[in-house]
Amino acid sequence: MKEILKKWGLLSVFLLLTLTIITGCGTQGKNDESNIEKENAQEEVVNNNESQFPITITDGANREVTIDDEPETIVSIQTSNTEISFALGLGDKIVGVSDYDNYPPEALEKEKVGAQDINAELVLSLLPDLALVTDYHYNTHPDLLKQFEEAGIDVVVVGDATSFEDVYHNIEMIAKATGTDEEAQKIITDMQQRHEAIKEKAAEMITDKKKVWVEVSPAPDIFTTGTNTFMHEMLESINATNAAEAHEGWVKLTEEEIVQLNPDVIITTYGYYIDNPRDQVLSREGWNEVPAVKNEQVFDVDSDTVTRPGPRLIEGVEAIAEFVYPEVFN
């Protein structure tokens, strides 16, 4: 009997050892599989972060532009393009901006390289990898842009924008040219969500539309924005009527014509260079019976947020909404 028990005892130990080895092997196998999965995941992250250059984009002049390497230095000769570039996180790469760049504050510290007329000598001395220019530059200074390209500068024409969709397109194009696609999508998504929230709130809560007159320059030469402009789209977004909707683009109207439009609210955009624009409008002779003047519904907004096609346009919509319908948006 003892012999039998010994045999069973030895057999039990053998089975236990065997089971331990098998279990250990199984655990090791799982660990190996886990390690392989981690390595694959790390490789995938590395692959996703790999430079997508060289890339070819179609710019605002409908040209195919090939950029071989991710730009390390950039010149932006337009205020809106500079704002977009900074928003994309490219501030440290920007070595030159237009004479009129004022936002963000860091842009004021950059080298000024001209505006409609480019300081070609200065740009060539900076020798940026990328130059962001406009339709105007492309149409009026083609030889100059060719000179940049011959010097090894990639030139991208950023087209005019008259709508939010145009702005989104330009943000995406600049992002693609600079390898900042992820940042672009964050900016665009934020703008779209905030814009949509305003539209939904306005559609739901505003039944009595107000007529809004927008002044982009003061008397005596008063200009306004009709259809196919940011301001018109903004007014539509907040469920207001553009007093100049019968006109297209930027147009000049006489005071007599404006008074006849009888706006409920007047928005000025030139407070940055005219003192007290509100008081000037309220004191105009012959405007006493205009509802906006009679009820003192005259407000000034930051011009750059309503006329500059960049990320801050959404701030312009929000500001106008609060002025026109304070009971809804304040």
Short mmCIF file of C-alpha atoms in Angstrom, two decimals:
data_model
loop_
_atom_site.label_atom_id
_atom_site.label_comp_id
_atom_site.label_asym_id
_atom_site.label_seq_id
_atom_site.Cartn_x
_atom_site.Cartn_y
_atom_site.Cartn_z
CA MET A 1 0.00 0.00 0.00
CA LYS A 2 2.85 2.36 0.92
CA GLU A 3 4.52 1.68 -2.40
CA ILE A 4 1.30 2.57 -4.17
CA LEU A 5 0.97 5.82 -2.19
CA LYS A 6 4.58 6.77 -2.98
CA LYS A 7 3.98 6.18 -6.65
CA TRP A 8 0.83 8.32 -6.56
CA GLY A 9 2.68 11.00 -4.58
CA LEU A 10 5.50 11.13 -7.13
CA LEU A 11 2.96 11.20 -9.92
CA SER A 12 1.14 14.10 -8.24
CA VAL A 13 4.35 16.11 -7.93
CA PHE A 14 5.17 15.35 -11.57
CA LEU A 15 1.72 16.47 -12.68
CA LEU A 16 1.95 19.60 -10.56
CA LEU A 17 5.36 20.53 -12.02
CA THR A 18 4.11 19.84 -15.52
CA LEU A 19 1.05 22.01 -14.97
CA THR A 20 3.23 24.83 -13.59
CA ILE A 21 5.52 24.70 -16.61
CA ILE A 22 2.59 24.68 -19.03
CA THR A 23 0.92 27.56 -17.19
CA GLY A 24 4.19 29.47 -17.14
CA CYS A 25 4.64 28.93 -20.84
CA GLY A 26 1.11 30.14 -21.45
CA THR A 27 1.75 33.26 -19.40
CA GLN A 28 5.02 33.87 -21.18
CA GLY A 29 3.22 33.46 -24.48
CA LYS A 30 0.67 36.03 -23.44
CA ASN A 31 3.44 38.36 -22.31
CA ASP A 32 5.22 37.88 -25.62
CA GLU A 33 2.00 38.61 -27.49
CA SER A 34 1.44 41.70 -25.33
CA ASN A 35 4.96 42.91 -26.01
CA ILE A 36 4.49 42.38 -29.74
CA GLU A 37 1.23 44.34 -29.62
CA LYS A 38 2.97 47.17 -27.76
CA GLU A 39 5.80 47.21 -30.28
CA ASN A 40 3.31 47.26 -33.15
CA ALA A 41 1.42 50.12 -31.50
CA GLN A 42 4.64 52.06 -31.00
CA GLU A 43 5.59 51.47 -34.62
CA GLU A 44 2.15 52.70 -35.68
CA VAL A 45 2.57 55.90 -33.64
CA VAL A 46 5.99 56.45 -35.18
CA ASN A 47 4.57 55.87 -38.66
CA ASN A 48 1.71 58.28 -37.98
CA ASN A 49 4.18 60.93 -36.84
CA GLU A 50 6.46 60.48 -39.82
CA SER A 51 6.72 63.50 -42.08
CA GLN A 52 4.24 63.45 -44.94
CA PHE A 53 6.61 65.50 -47.06
CA PRO A 54 7.13 65.88 -49.91
CA ILE A 55 3.55 66.96 -50.58
CA THR A 56 1.80 68.67 -53.46
CA ILE A 57 -1.01 71.16 -52.86
CA THR A 58 -3.22 73.21 -55.16
CA ASP A 59 -2.96 76.79 -53.97
CA GLY A 60 -5.31 79.76 -54.29
CA ALA A 61 -4.04 80.53 -57.81
CA ASN A 62 -4.93 76.97 -58.85
CA ARG A 63 -1.24 76.07 -59.13
CA GLU A 64 0.22 72.76 -58.05
CA VAL A 65 2.96 73.50 -55.56
CA THR A 66 5.27 70.73 -54.35
CA ILE A 67 6.92 71.22 -50.96
CA ASP A 68 9.78 68.77 -50.48
CA ASP A 69 10.48 69.28 -46.78
CA GLU A 70 8.54 70.59 -43.80
CA PRO A 71 9.14 74.37 -43.70
CA GLU A 72 11.35 75.58 -40.86
CA THR A 73 11.09 79.30 -41.68
CA ILE A 74 8.06 81.16 -43.01
CA VAL A 75 7.23 84.62 -44.33
CA SER A 76 3.55 85.63 -44.25
CA ILE A 77 2.67 88.75 -46.23
CA GLN A 78 -0.99 89.03 -45.24
CA THR A 79 -2.56 89.68 -41.83
CA SER A 80 -5.08 86.84 -42.03
CA ASN A 81 -2.45 84.31 -43.10
CA THR A 82 -0.27 85.38 -40.20
CA GLU A 83 -3.13 84.90 -37.72
CA ILE A 84 -3.82 81.47 -39.17
CA SER A 85 -0.14 80.52 -38.98
CA PHE A 86 0.18 81.55 -35.35
CA ALA A 87 -3.03 79.68 -34.50
CA LEU A 88 -1.50 76.59 -36.11
CA GLY A 89 1.42 76.85 -33.70
CA LEU A 90 3.91 78.14 -36.28
CA GLY A 91 4.88 81.32 -34.44
CA ASP A 92 8.48 80.25 -33.83
CA LYS A 93 8.92 79.52 -37.54
CA ILE A 94 7.66 82.89 -38.76
CA VAL A 95 10.55 85.21 -39.63
CA GLY A 96 8.66 87.91 -41.54
CA VAL A 97 5.15 89.40 -41.61
CA SER A 98 3.26 92.15 -43.41
CA ASP A 99 3.49 95.79 -42.36
CA TYR A 100 -0.08 95.65 -41.01
CA ASP A 101 0.20 92.58 -38.82
CA ASN A 102 -0.94 93.36 -35.29
CA TYR A 103 -2.18 90.03 -33.94
CA PRO A 104 -1.18 88.09 -32.00
CA PRO A 105 1.13 90.45 -30.07
CA GLU A 106 4.08 88.22 -30.99
CA ALA A 107 3.59 89.22 -34.63
CA LEU A 108 4.65 92.76 -33.77
CA GLU A 109 8.10 91.43 -32.93
CA LYS A 110 8.64 89.91 -36.37
CA GLU A 111 10.46 91.52 -39.30
CA LYS A 112 8.16 93.65 -41.47
CA VAL A 113 8.54 92.70 -45.13
CA GLY A 114 5.97 94.92 -46.86
CA ALA A 115 2.31 94.65 -47.72
CA GLN A 116 0.87 95.01 -51.22
CA ASP A 117 4.37 96.00 -52.25
CA ILE A 118 6.82 93.39 -50.98
CA ASN A 119 10.31 94.27 -49.78
CA ALA A 120 11.90 91.66 -52.04
CA GLU A 121 15.45 92.35 -50.90
CA LEU A 122 14.52 91.78 -47.27
CA VAL A 123 12.60 88.59 -48.04
CA LEU A 124 15.53 87.22 -50.02
CA SER A 125 17.90 88.08 -47.19
CA LEU A 126 15.69 86.13 -44.78
CA LEU A 127 15.53 83.28 -47.32
CA PRO A 128 12.49 81.53 -45.79
CA ASP A 129 11.52 78.01 -46.75
CA LEU A 130 7.94 79.14 -47.41
CA ALA A 131 6.28 82.41 -48.43
CA LEU A 132 2.52 82.84 -47.96
CA VAL A 133 1.29 85.48 -50.41
CA THR A 134 -2.07 86.69 -51.77
CA ASP A 135 -3.96 86.80 -55.05
CA TYR A 136 -2.96 90.44 -55.33
CA HIS A 137 0.73 89.57 -55.13
CA TYR A 138 0.27 86.79 -57.67
CA ASN A 139 -1.52 89.07 -60.14
CA THR A 140 0.66 92.17 -59.74
CA HIS A 141 4.11 90.83 -58.85
CA PRO A 142 4.53 87.57 -60.81
CA ASP A 143 8.19 88.25 -61.63
CA LEU A 144 8.96 88.85 -57.96
CA LEU A 145 7.34 85.59 -56.89
CA LYS A 146 9.26 83.78 -59.62
CA GLN A 147 12.43 85.28 -58.22
CA PHE A 148 11.56 83.87 -54.80
CA GLU A 149 10.99 80.44 -56.29
CA GLU A 150 14.28 80.55 -58.16
CA ALA A 151 15.97 81.30 -54.85
CA GLY A 152 14.52 78.09 -53.42
CA ILE A 153 11.53 79.60 -51.60
CA ASP A 154 8.26 77.69 -51.88
CA VAL A 155 5.55 80.23 -52.73
CA VAL A 156 1.94 79.45 -51.81
CA VAL A 157 -0.85 81.79 -52.93
CA VAL A 158 -3.66 81.98 -50.37
CA GLY A 159 -6.84 83.00 -52.19
CA ASP A 160 -9.42 85.61 -51.21
CA ALA A 161 -12.08 84.44 -48.77
CA THR A 162 -15.63 85.79 -48.64
CA SER A 163 -17.23 83.08 -46.49
CA PHE A 164 -16.51 80.88 -43.51
CA GLU A 165 -16.09 77.91 -45.83
CA ASP A 166 -13.41 79.81 -47.72
CA VAL A 167 -11.63 80.48 -44.45
CA TYR A 168 -11.76 76.80 -43.46
CA HIS A 169 -10.29 75.90 -46.84
CA ASN A 170 -7.42 78.36 -46.44
CA ILE A 171 -6.67 77.12 -42.92
CA GLU A 172 -6.51 73.54 -44.24
CA MET A 173 -4.28 74.54 -47.14
CA ILE A 174 -1.77 76.41 -44.97
CA ALA A 175 -1.82 73.50 -42.52
CA LYS A 176 -1.09 70.99 -45.26
CA ALA A 177 1.79 73.11 -46.53
CA THR A 178 3.30 73.27 -43.04
CA GLY A 179 2.52 69.80 -41.65
CA THR A 180 -0.01 71.04 -39.08
CA ASP A 181 -3.18 69.26 -40.23
CA GLU A 182 -4.17 68.13 -36.74
CA GLU A 183 -4.03 71.67 -35.36
CA ALA A 184 -6.10 72.91 -38.31
CA GLN A 185 -8.89 70.46 -37.62
CA LYS A 186 -9.05 71.57 -33.99
CA ILE A 187 -9.35 75.22 -35.03
CA ILE A 188 -11.99 74.53 -37.67
CA THR A 189 -14.02 72.24 -35.42
CA ASP A 190 -14.06 74.86 -32.66
CA MET A 191 -15.17 77.58 -35.08
CA GLN A 192 -17.87 75.38 -36.60
CA GLN A 193 -19.27 74.28 -33.25
CA ARG A 194 -19.45 77.83 -31.89
CA HIS A 195 -20.99 79.09 -35.13
CA GLU A 196 -23.58 76.33 -35.20
CA ALA A 197 -24.52 77.01 -31.58
CA ILE A 198 -25.24 80.64 -32.44
CA LYS A 199 -27.31 79.69 -35.48
CA GLU A 200 -29.40 77.19 -33.52
CA LYS A 201 -30.02 79.62 -30.65
CA ALA A 202 -30.96 82.43 -33.03
CA ALA A 203 -33.31 80.24 -35.06
CA GLU A 204 -35.01 78.98 -31.92
CA MET A 205 -35.37 82.20 -29.92
CA ILE A 206 -35.55 85.07 -32.42
CA THR A 207 -38.85 85.62 -34.21
CA ASP A 208 -38.74 89.38 -34.72
CA LYS A 209 -35.73 90.05 -36.97
CA LYS A 210 -33.83 93.30 -36.56
CA LYS A 211 -32.46 95.21 -39.52
CA VAL A 212 -28.76 95.97 -39.09
CA TRP A 213 -26.70 98.60 -40.89
CA VAL A 214 -22.95 97.99 -40.90
CA GLU A 215 -20.46 100.81 -41.47
CA VAL A 216 -16.93 99.86 -42.41
CA SER A 217 -15.85 103.48 -42.95
CA PRO A 218 -17.16 106.74 -41.45
CA ALA A 219 -18.80 109.79 -43.04
CA PRO A 220 -18.53 111.38 -45.49
CA ASP A 221 -17.55 108.29 -47.51
CA ILE A 222 -19.68 105.63 -45.83
CA PHE A 223 -19.06 102.09 -47.03
CA THR A 224 -20.99 99.00 -46.03
CA THR A 225 -20.93 95.26 -46.76
CA GLY A 226 -23.62 93.65 -48.87
CA THR A 227 -24.00 90.01 -49.88
CA ASN A 228 -20.97 87.75 -50.44
CA THR A 229 -19.16 89.20 -47.43
CA PHE A 230 -18.40 87.93 -43.93
CA MET A 231 -20.64 90.53 -42.36
CA HIS A 232 -23.62 89.41 -44.40
CA GLU A 233 -23.04 85.79 -43.41
CA MET A 234 -22.66 86.82 -39.77
CA LEU A 235 -25.95 88.72 -39.80
CA GLU A 236 -27.71 85.76 -41.37
CA SER A 237 -26.19 83.53 -38.68
CA ILE A 238 -27.80 85.53 -35.87
CA ASN A 239 -31.14 85.75 -37.68
CA ALA A 240 -30.83 89.46 -38.48
CA THR A 241 -31.44 91.29 -41.77
CA ASN A 242 -28.60 93.07 -43.52
CA ALA A 243 -29.88 96.56 -44.34
CA ALA A 244 -27.62 96.49 -47.43
CA GLU A 245 -28.74 93.09 -48.68
CA ALA A 246 -29.78 94.59 -52.02
CA HIS A 247 -26.10 95.26 -52.76
CA GLU A 248 -23.14 92.93 -53.28
CA GLY A 249 -19.68 93.22 -51.79
CA TRP A 250 -18.34 96.44 -50.32
CA VAL A 251 -20.43 99.41 -51.50
CA LYS A 252 -20.67 103.13 -50.82
CA LEU A 253 -24.06 104.68 -50.01
CA THR A 254 -25.11 108.24 -49.30
CA GLU A 255 -26.49 109.31 -45.93
CA GLU A 256 -29.88 109.90 -47.54
CA GLU A 257 -29.94 106.31 -48.84
CA ILE A 258 -28.96 104.92 -45.44
CA VAL A 259 -31.60 106.90 -43.56
CA GLN A 260 -34.28 105.51 -45.87
CA LEU A 261 -33.22 101.96 -44.93
CA ASN A 262 -34.38 102.67 -41.35
CA PRO A 263 -32.06 100.21 -39.53
CA ASP A 264 -32.83 99.04 -36.00
CA VAL A 265 -29.15 98.65 -35.11
CA ILE A 266 -26.00 100.27 -36.47
CA ILE A 267 -22.64 98.48 -36.22
CA THR A 268 -19.43 100.43 -36.87
CA THR A 269 -16.04 98.80 -37.42
CA TYR A 270 -13.66 101.76 -37.39
CA GLY A 271 -13.25 102.55 -33.69
CA TYR A 272 -9.57 101.70 -33.93
CA TYR A 273 -8.84 104.91 -35.84
CA ILE A 274 -11.85 107.17 -35.15
CA ASP A 275 -12.57 108.50 -31.66
CA ASN A 276 -16.08 107.82 -30.36
CA PRO A 277 -17.66 106.47 -33.56
CA ARG A 278 -20.90 105.89 -31.66
CA ASP A 279 -21.22 109.56 -30.71
CA GLN A 280 -20.47 110.61 -34.28
CA VAL A 281 -23.28 108.47 -35.64
CA LEU A 282 -25.75 109.57 -32.96
CA SER A 283 -25.06 113.24 -33.69
CA ARG A 284 -25.56 113.09 -37.46
CA GLU A 285 -27.94 115.68 -38.79
CA GLY A 286 -31.15 114.22 -40.19
CA TRP A 287 -30.71 110.81 -38.53
CA ASN A 288 -32.87 111.54 -35.45
CA GLU A 289 -35.80 109.40 -36.57
CA VAL A 290 -33.72 106.38 -37.60
CA PRO A 291 -34.69 103.67 -35.06
CA ALA A 292 -31.05 102.77 -34.32
CA VAL A 293 -30.23 106.40 -33.52
CA LYS A 294 -33.50 107.16 -31.77
CA ASN A 295 -33.01 104.17 -29.45
CA GLU A 296 -29.23 104.62 -29.23
CA GLN A 297 -28.55 101.16 -30.67
CA VAL A 298 -25.13 102.01 -32.13
CA PHE A 299 -22.14 99.80 -31.34
CA ASP A 300 -18.53 99.47 -32.48
CA VAL A 301 -16.87 96.07 -33.01
CA ASP A 302 -13.24 95.13 -33.56
CA SER A 303 -12.79 95.44 -37.31
CA ASP A 304 -10.22 92.64 -37.45
CA THR A 305 -12.71 90.10 -36.09
CA VAL A 306 -15.34 90.82 -38.74
CA THR A 307 -13.32 91.60 -41.86
CA ARG A 308 -10.11 89.57 -41.49
CA PRO A 309 -10.57 86.01 -42.82
CA GLY A 310 -8.95 84.10 -40.00
CA PRO A 311 -9.71 82.13 -36.82
CA ARG A 312 -11.07 85.18 -34.97
CA LEU A 313 -14.08 85.55 -37.27
CA ILE A 314 -16.11 83.49 -34.82
CA GLU A 315 -15.38 86.13 -32.15
CA GLY A 316 -16.87 88.69 -34.51
CA VAL A 317 -20.09 86.69 -34.84
CA GLU A 318 -20.37 86.33 -31.08
CA ALA A 319 -19.80 90.07 -30.50
CA ILE A 320 -22.39 91.12 -33.09
CA ALA A 321 -24.92 88.65 -31.67
CA GLU A 322 -24.54 90.18 -28.21
CA PHE A 323 -24.96 93.73 -29.55
CA VAL A 324 -27.97 93.04 -31.76
CA TYR A 325 -29.82 90.59 -29.50
CA PRO A 326 -28.48 91.15 -25.96
CA GLU A 327 -31.57 89.56 -24.44
CA VAL A 328 -30.67 86.29 -26.18
CA PHE A 329 -26.88 86.18 -26.30
CA ASN A 330 -25.70 88.10 -23.22
#
